[in-house]
XYZ file of C-alpha atoms in Angstrom:
413
model
C -76.364 186.657 -134.102
C -74.746 184.111 -131.766
C -74.893 186.539 -128.841
C -78.586 187.199 -129.527
C -79.412 183.480 -129.599
C -77.293 182.846 -126.515
C -79.004 185.620 -124.573
C -82.482 184.499 -125.628
C -82.190 180.745 -125.185
C -79.254 180.074 -122.837
C -79.112 183.100 -120.535
C -82.552 184.691 -120.342
C -85.380 182.851 -118.614
C -87.936 181.140 -120.834
C -91.672 181.746 -121.036
C -93.261 179.103 -118.746
C -96.144 178.187 -121.090
C -94.124 176.679 -123.971
C -91.692 175.216 -121.431
C -94.447 173.394 -119.524
C -95.985 172.205 -122.802
C -92.573 170.813 -123.763
C -92.350 169.058 -120.386
C -95.792 167.531 -120.942
C -94.780 166.200 -124.354
C -91.418 164.912 -123.116
C -92.979 163.170 -120.111
C -95.439 161.459 -122.453
C -92.673 160.100 -124.674
C -90.666 159.149 -121.595
C -93.589 156.983 -120.476
C -94.111 155.512 -123.926
C -90.473 154.675 -124.598
C -89.309 153.569 -121.147
C -92.523 152.562 -119.357
C -91.632 154.850 -116.428
C -93.247 157.995 -115.073
C -91.440 161.297 -114.765
C -91.277 161.218 -110.956
C -88.609 161.880 -108.356
C -89.698 161.151 -104.762
C -89.893 157.402 -105.384
C -86.213 157.460 -106.258
C -85.432 159.732 -103.305
C -87.109 157.065 -101.141
C -84.723 154.471 -102.553
C -81.791 156.786 -101.859
C -82.946 156.998 -98.247
C -83.165 153.203 -98.156
C -79.593 152.935 -99.426
C -78.463 155.327 -96.687
C -80.192 153.247 -94.004
C -78.666 150.062 -95.431
C -75.229 151.698 -95.352
C -75.821 152.571 -91.691
C -76.544 148.925 -90.922
C -80.360 148.967 -90.922
C -82.031 145.834 -92.305
C -84.469 147.535 -94.688
C -85.919 144.176 -95.788
C -88.003 144.286 -92.582
C -89.906 147.337 -93.839
C -92.629 146.606 -96.377
C -92.576 150.051 -97.987
C -89.133 149.412 -99.417
C -90.532 146.249 -101.041
C -93.228 148.382 -102.688
C -90.553 150.770 -103.961
C -88.418 147.965 -105.454
C -84.945 148.594 -104.069
C -83.162 146.417 -106.639
C -80.175 147.912 -108.384
C -78.493 151.259 -107.787
C -79.244 154.827 -108.899
C -76.901 154.211 -111.841
C -78.717 151.065 -113.002
C -82.368 152.080 -112.506
C -84.407 154.115 -114.980
C -85.637 156.446 -112.259
C -82.197 156.785 -110.711
C -80.399 157.681 -113.916
C -83.242 160.030 -114.902
C -83.060 161.946 -111.594
C -79.278 162.200 -111.903
C -79.875 163.499 -115.422
C -82.163 166.200 -114.041
C -79.366 167.468 -111.805
C -76.960 167.388 -114.770
C -79.409 169.239 -117.040
C -80.008 171.902 -114.396
C -76.224 172.232 -113.953
C -75.689 172.756 -117.688
C -78.414 175.429 -117.788
C -76.984 177.141 -114.711
C -73.414 177.229 -116.038
C -74.428 178.470 -119.483
C -76.472 181.281 -117.918
C -73.693 182.274 -115.469
C -76.251 181.757 -112.723
C -74.180 179.775 -110.219
C -73.402 181.459 -106.934
C -73.252 180.111 -103.383
C -76.073 181.806 -101.513
C -76.340 181.222 -97.765
C -79.667 181.560 -95.904
C -79.863 184.896 -94.097
C -81.749 183.583 -91.070
C -81.887 180.456 -88.945
C -85.662 180.484 -89.308
C -85.295 179.945 -93.061
C -83.007 176.963 -92.443
C -85.489 175.449 -89.998
C -88.342 176.116 -92.426
C -86.465 174.421 -95.241
C -85.589 171.312 -93.259
C -88.953 170.876 -91.521
C -90.900 171.714 -94.665
C -88.774 169.276 -96.650
C -89.483 166.502 -94.137
C -93.229 167.191 -94.196
C -93.291 167.314 -98.008
C -91.234 164.137 -98.366
C -93.390 162.274 -95.845
C -96.625 163.498 -97.439
C -95.498 162.672 -100.974
C -94.639 159.092 -100.111
C -97.746 158.640 -97.970
C -99.747 159.561 -101.074
C -97.437 157.501 -103.352
C -96.305 160.517 -105.350
C -95.490 164.223 -105.362
C -96.442 167.109 -107.631
C -95.141 165.072 -110.577
C -96.359 161.468 -110.220
C -99.589 162.517 -108.488
C -100.225 165.758 -110.345
C -98.460 166.934 -113.499
C -97.601 163.494 -114.860
C -100.181 161.708 -112.696
C -103.474 163.241 -113.832
C -102.898 162.276 -117.496
C -102.714 158.607 -116.393
C -106.430 158.464 -115.450
C -106.028 157.292 -111.840
C -108.747 158.862 -109.675
C -106.378 159.148 -106.727
C -104.404 161.844 -108.576
C -107.429 164.148 -108.687
C -108.132 163.661 -104.979
C -104.440 164.288 -104.219
C -104.435 167.459 -106.348
C -107.479 168.901 -104.563
C -105.990 168.348 -101.114
C -102.521 169.451 -102.238
C -104.023 172.792 -103.282
C -105.852 173.034 -99.945
C -102.539 172.311 -98.195
C -100.839 175.018 -100.272
C -103.554 177.503 -99.314
C -103.143 176.675 -95.612
C -99.382 176.963 -96.038
C -99.644 180.468 -97.549
C -101.582 181.612 -94.492
C -99.103 179.964 -92.126
C -95.925 181.435 -93.646
C -97.539 184.887 -93.636
C -97.413 184.907 -89.831
C -95.100 187.634 -88.434
C -92.566 185.126 -87.095
C -91.818 183.918 -90.633
C -91.496 187.328 -92.283
C -87.897 188.214 -93.288
C -86.070 190.671 -91.070
C -84.046 193.197 -93.056
C -80.971 194.771 -91.463
C -80.519 198.336 -92.679
C -76.899 199.408 -93.140
C -75.627 202.905 -93.758
C -73.303 203.192 -96.758
C -71.266 206.130 -98.014
C -70.456 204.999 -101.556
C -72.070 202.900 -104.237
C -70.818 199.323 -104.375
C -68.560 198.792 -107.360
C -69.720 196.106 -109.748
C -66.999 193.669 -110.739
C -66.467 192.634 -114.329
C -67.958 189.146 -114.715
C -67.044 188.571 -118.362
C -64.174 186.218 -117.588
C -66.248 184.335 -115.021
C -69.142 184.048 -117.463
C -66.809 182.701 -120.162
C -65.264 180.109 -117.843
C -68.654 178.890 -116.635
C -69.986 178.717 -120.184
C -67.036 176.590 -121.297
C -67.471 174.390 -118.234
C -71.147 173.984 -119.169
C -70.101 172.917 -122.677
C -67.733 170.330 -121.199
C -70.491 168.930 -118.965
C -72.853 168.832 -121.945
C -70.362 166.938 -124.144
C -69.592 164.475 -121.336
C -73.334 163.938 -120.918
C -73.731 163.133 -124.601
C -70.895 160.621 -124.371
C -72.532 159.094 -121.284
C -75.816 158.704 -123.159
C -74.039 157.017 -126.072
C -72.173 154.714 -123.691
C -75.335 153.653 -121.850
C -77.149 153.091 -125.122
C -74.471 150.652 -126.266
C -73.693 148.766 -123.034
C -76.960 148.785 -121.048
C -79.164 145.685 -121.453
C -82.526 145.935 -123.193
C -85.366 145.378 -120.695
C -87.958 142.723 -121.381
C -90.764 144.058 -123.538
C -88.710 146.974 -124.886
C -87.167 147.237 -128.335
C -84.249 149.421 -127.257
C -82.044 149.931 -124.184
C -83.726 152.511 -121.964
C -80.982 153.729 -119.591
C -79.467 156.041 -122.184
C -82.916 157.381 -123.053
C -83.724 157.888 -119.368
C -80.545 159.936 -118.935
C -81.353 162.012 -122.017
C -84.890 162.682 -120.850
C -83.644 163.569 -117.355
C -81.141 166.073 -118.738
C -83.908 167.614 -120.853
C -86.278 167.836 -117.868
C -83.610 169.450 -115.678
C -82.515 171.909 -118.362
C -86.070 173.076 -119.074
C -87.158 173.519 -115.451
C -83.994 175.514 -114.758
C -84.323 177.770 -117.814
C -88.055 178.403 -117.287
C -87.811 178.380 -113.450
C -90.649 175.838 -113.242
C -91.892 175.389 -109.686
C -95.282 173.868 -108.914
C -95.189 175.446 -105.461
C -95.072 178.944 -106.920
C -97.793 178.058 -109.450
C -100.491 177.801 -106.778
C -98.822 179.766 -103.971
C -98.651 182.816 -106.247
C -102.264 182.215 -107.245
C -103.387 182.666 -103.638
C -100.828 185.271 -102.530
C -100.520 187.580 -105.569
C -103.269 186.516 -107.971
C -100.720 185.570 -110.656
C -102.003 182.736 -112.823
C -99.447 182.386 -115.628
C -97.713 179.315 -114.186
C -100.915 177.633 -112.966
C -102.555 178.041 -116.392
C -99.447 176.681 -118.091
C -99.481 173.582 -115.851
C -103.116 172.772 -116.701
C -102.498 173.274 -120.432
C -99.395 171.069 -120.250
C -101.398 168.286 -118.583
C -104.147 168.582 -121.192
C -101.620 168.094 -123.999
C -99.947 165.207 -122.197
C -103.300 163.518 -121.559
C -104.025 162.628 -125.188
C -100.479 161.323 -125.718
C -100.624 159.091 -122.655
C -104.062 157.871 -123.714
C -102.600 156.811 -127.069
C -99.815 154.835 -125.391
C -102.315 153.166 -123.054
C -104.385 152.114 -126.060
C -101.211 150.599 -127.545
C -100.751 148.418 -124.472
C -98.613 150.381 -122.006
C -99.612 149.604 -118.423
C -101.249 152.507 -116.517
C -99.963 153.669 -113.136
C -102.910 153.311 -110.735
C -102.676 153.580 -106.942
C -104.998 153.131 -103.977
C -107.657 155.739 -103.286
C -107.654 155.848 -99.495
C -107.226 158.303 -96.610
C -103.503 158.296 -97.335
C -104.175 160.401 -100.441
C -106.089 163.049 -98.474
C -103.593 163.266 -95.619
C -100.580 162.987 -97.921
C -101.883 165.713 -100.238
C -102.483 168.108 -97.344
C -99.055 167.463 -95.826
C -97.273 167.732 -99.162
C -98.996 171.003 -100.124
C -98.287 172.528 -96.723
C -94.694 171.252 -96.702
C -93.684 172.649 -100.084
C -94.932 176.113 -99.125
C -93.190 175.990 -95.736
C -89.918 174.858 -97.320
C -90.224 177.253 -100.257
C -90.019 174.761 -103.112
C -91.440 171.574 -104.561
C -89.389 168.644 -105.821
C -88.642 170.311 -109.156
C -88.092 173.729 -107.616
C -85.564 172.771 -104.968
C -83.537 170.643 -107.392
C -82.564 173.376 -109.849
C -82.278 176.020 -107.122
C -79.880 173.803 -105.190
C -77.776 173.441 -108.347
C -77.727 177.240 -108.653
C -75.936 177.325 -105.291
C -78.831 178.236 -102.981
C -77.822 176.400 -99.809
C -81.319 176.708 -98.370
C -82.536 174.223 -100.978
C -79.770 171.752 -100.135
C -81.392 171.664 -96.701
C -84.829 171.204 -98.303
C -83.533 168.270 -100.346
C -82.008 166.585 -97.304
C -85.293 167.106 -95.476
C -87.162 165.480 -98.369
C -85.066 162.322 -98.163
C -85.386 162.239 -94.351
C -89.162 162.537 -94.728
C -89.270 159.516 -97.038
C -87.200 157.540 -94.534
C -89.599 158.363 -91.683
C -92.552 157.266 -93.829
C -90.901 154.014 -94.905
C -89.908 153.082 -91.340
C -93.427 153.737 -89.990
C -95.518 152.475 -92.958
C -96.170 149.021 -91.519
C -98.149 150.541 -88.619
C -100.781 152.206 -90.802
C -100.153 151.345 -94.463
C -102.908 148.757 -94.747
C -105.526 150.816 -92.930
C -104.812 154.022 -94.840
C -103.807 152.733 -98.275
C -103.384 149.131 -99.389
C -106.837 147.958 -98.231
C -108.526 150.603 -100.397
C -109.420 150.179 -104.108
C -107.471 151.351 -107.147
C -109.823 153.284 -109.442
C -108.995 153.780 -113.121
C -111.233 156.320 -114.880
C -110.882 154.336 -118.121
C -112.338 151.280 -116.403
C -115.182 153.197 -114.759
C -116.297 155.289 -117.747
C -114.827 153.310 -120.641
C -111.826 154.366 -122.693
C -113.275 157.408 -124.432
C -115.604 158.205 -121.550
C -112.634 158.330 -119.186
C -110.782 160.591 -121.606
C -113.759 162.970 -121.717
C -114.082 162.959 -117.919
C -110.382 163.760 -117.512
C -110.634 166.687 -119.934
C -113.813 167.921 -118.223
C -111.996 167.931 -114.867
C -109.038 169.773 -116.418
C -111.500 172.330 -117.773
C -112.960 172.800 -114.298
C -109.434 173.231 -112.928
C -108.772 175.993 -115.473
C -112.056 177.723 -114.552
C -111.113 177.461 -110.860
C -107.816 179.257 -111.560
C -109.641 182.080 -113.368
C -112.173 182.325 -110.520
C -109.467 182.585 -107.860
C -107.685 185.264 -109.897
C -110.830 187.378 -110.305
C -111.770 186.947 -106.645
C -108.258 187.935 -105.527
C -108.169 191.179 -107.493
C -111.791 192.059 -106.715
C -111.096 191.578 -103.008
C -107.921 193.668 -103.111
C -109.590 196.477 -105.067
C -112.362 196.761 -102.478
C -109.829 196.701 -99.631
C -107.350 199.198 -101.119
C -106.731 202.421 -99.136
C -108.014 204.638 -101.965
C -111.294 202.744 -102.088
C -111.660 202.937 -98.311
C -111.015 206.681 -98.465
C -113.708 207.161 -101.111
C -116.184 205.115 -99.113
C -115.429 207.210 -96.003
C -116.086 210.450 -97.861
C -119.411 209.143 -99.024
């Protein structure tokens, strides 16, 4: 029985639909209990600021770092401890599944793609004040109109990116090698056992860390309980789930355009719909909404982010758990992400006011009223679901008409 449960829940990959629904519910409670969004690029921006400060740069001269609130360290901020928790959760999932292996990129083009795409995605995410989490999956349920505009242009950027990476220069080159015998498979039972035990050790240490933070961390103003321990627990849960279900928002819409697969895209919309009502409840109880400017920065940032995540091969969630699995390509993507946030922060003062801060913040609950805004958000989610079905039908209809067999039949006629 234990081996069956282990194989089903700790080794085999999970169905994305229940996993994304779980992420939607968890992100809602994370917001309600800690007052923070499930988001990562804001914290990556702070990490870049810390790096610049370490290198002797006076980051107080750059207004964007004031917007991001650089106080504290990754170990003392909600977002910082949550992001660290995501890496820990992904590590636990990877070790338990015996899925860790150092994998080097097989071409220099892939390395360049990862780094450049990471920079573009990081720059675009921070230009738009959020990535596929804060401006999409966890952003849309918070009723800020800018998240819908970002999502539309992110999808357009993803579509453009799928066409770009399909160019011949980006296609993988396979080296054929002649072999005389079948490669012998090594027994991995001992390795699997060691990694599983190591995963258990990391898990137990994580639990102790949560307990420690819960007892020693101060309680923020306006909160009934210390939140650092909760943030770590939520982060571990987020990381574990995305690793086990292989959640990647890049693949959700990239696969929609390239293969017609809609399972992940449908799951994302359903997860947001479930999260929406929970967030609405917390907002009615007095939690402050997260509303940002609706300016040209959202359009440009969405396009750049969508294009960048396709070029690099992974979004913020996707590269995190893949990097933990030992895929070196995604270490490069992550470094590129942080570099992209640094470039944005250092250049923000030249265009920030014109593109972003001079534009209004639009809350759907203010425009349409509380329940009217809720209805509008659900109507837009419904349209998004219909759009996914339409793209799927159009993809397969187009490919059926263009298949060789169909062309042959038409020729005979």
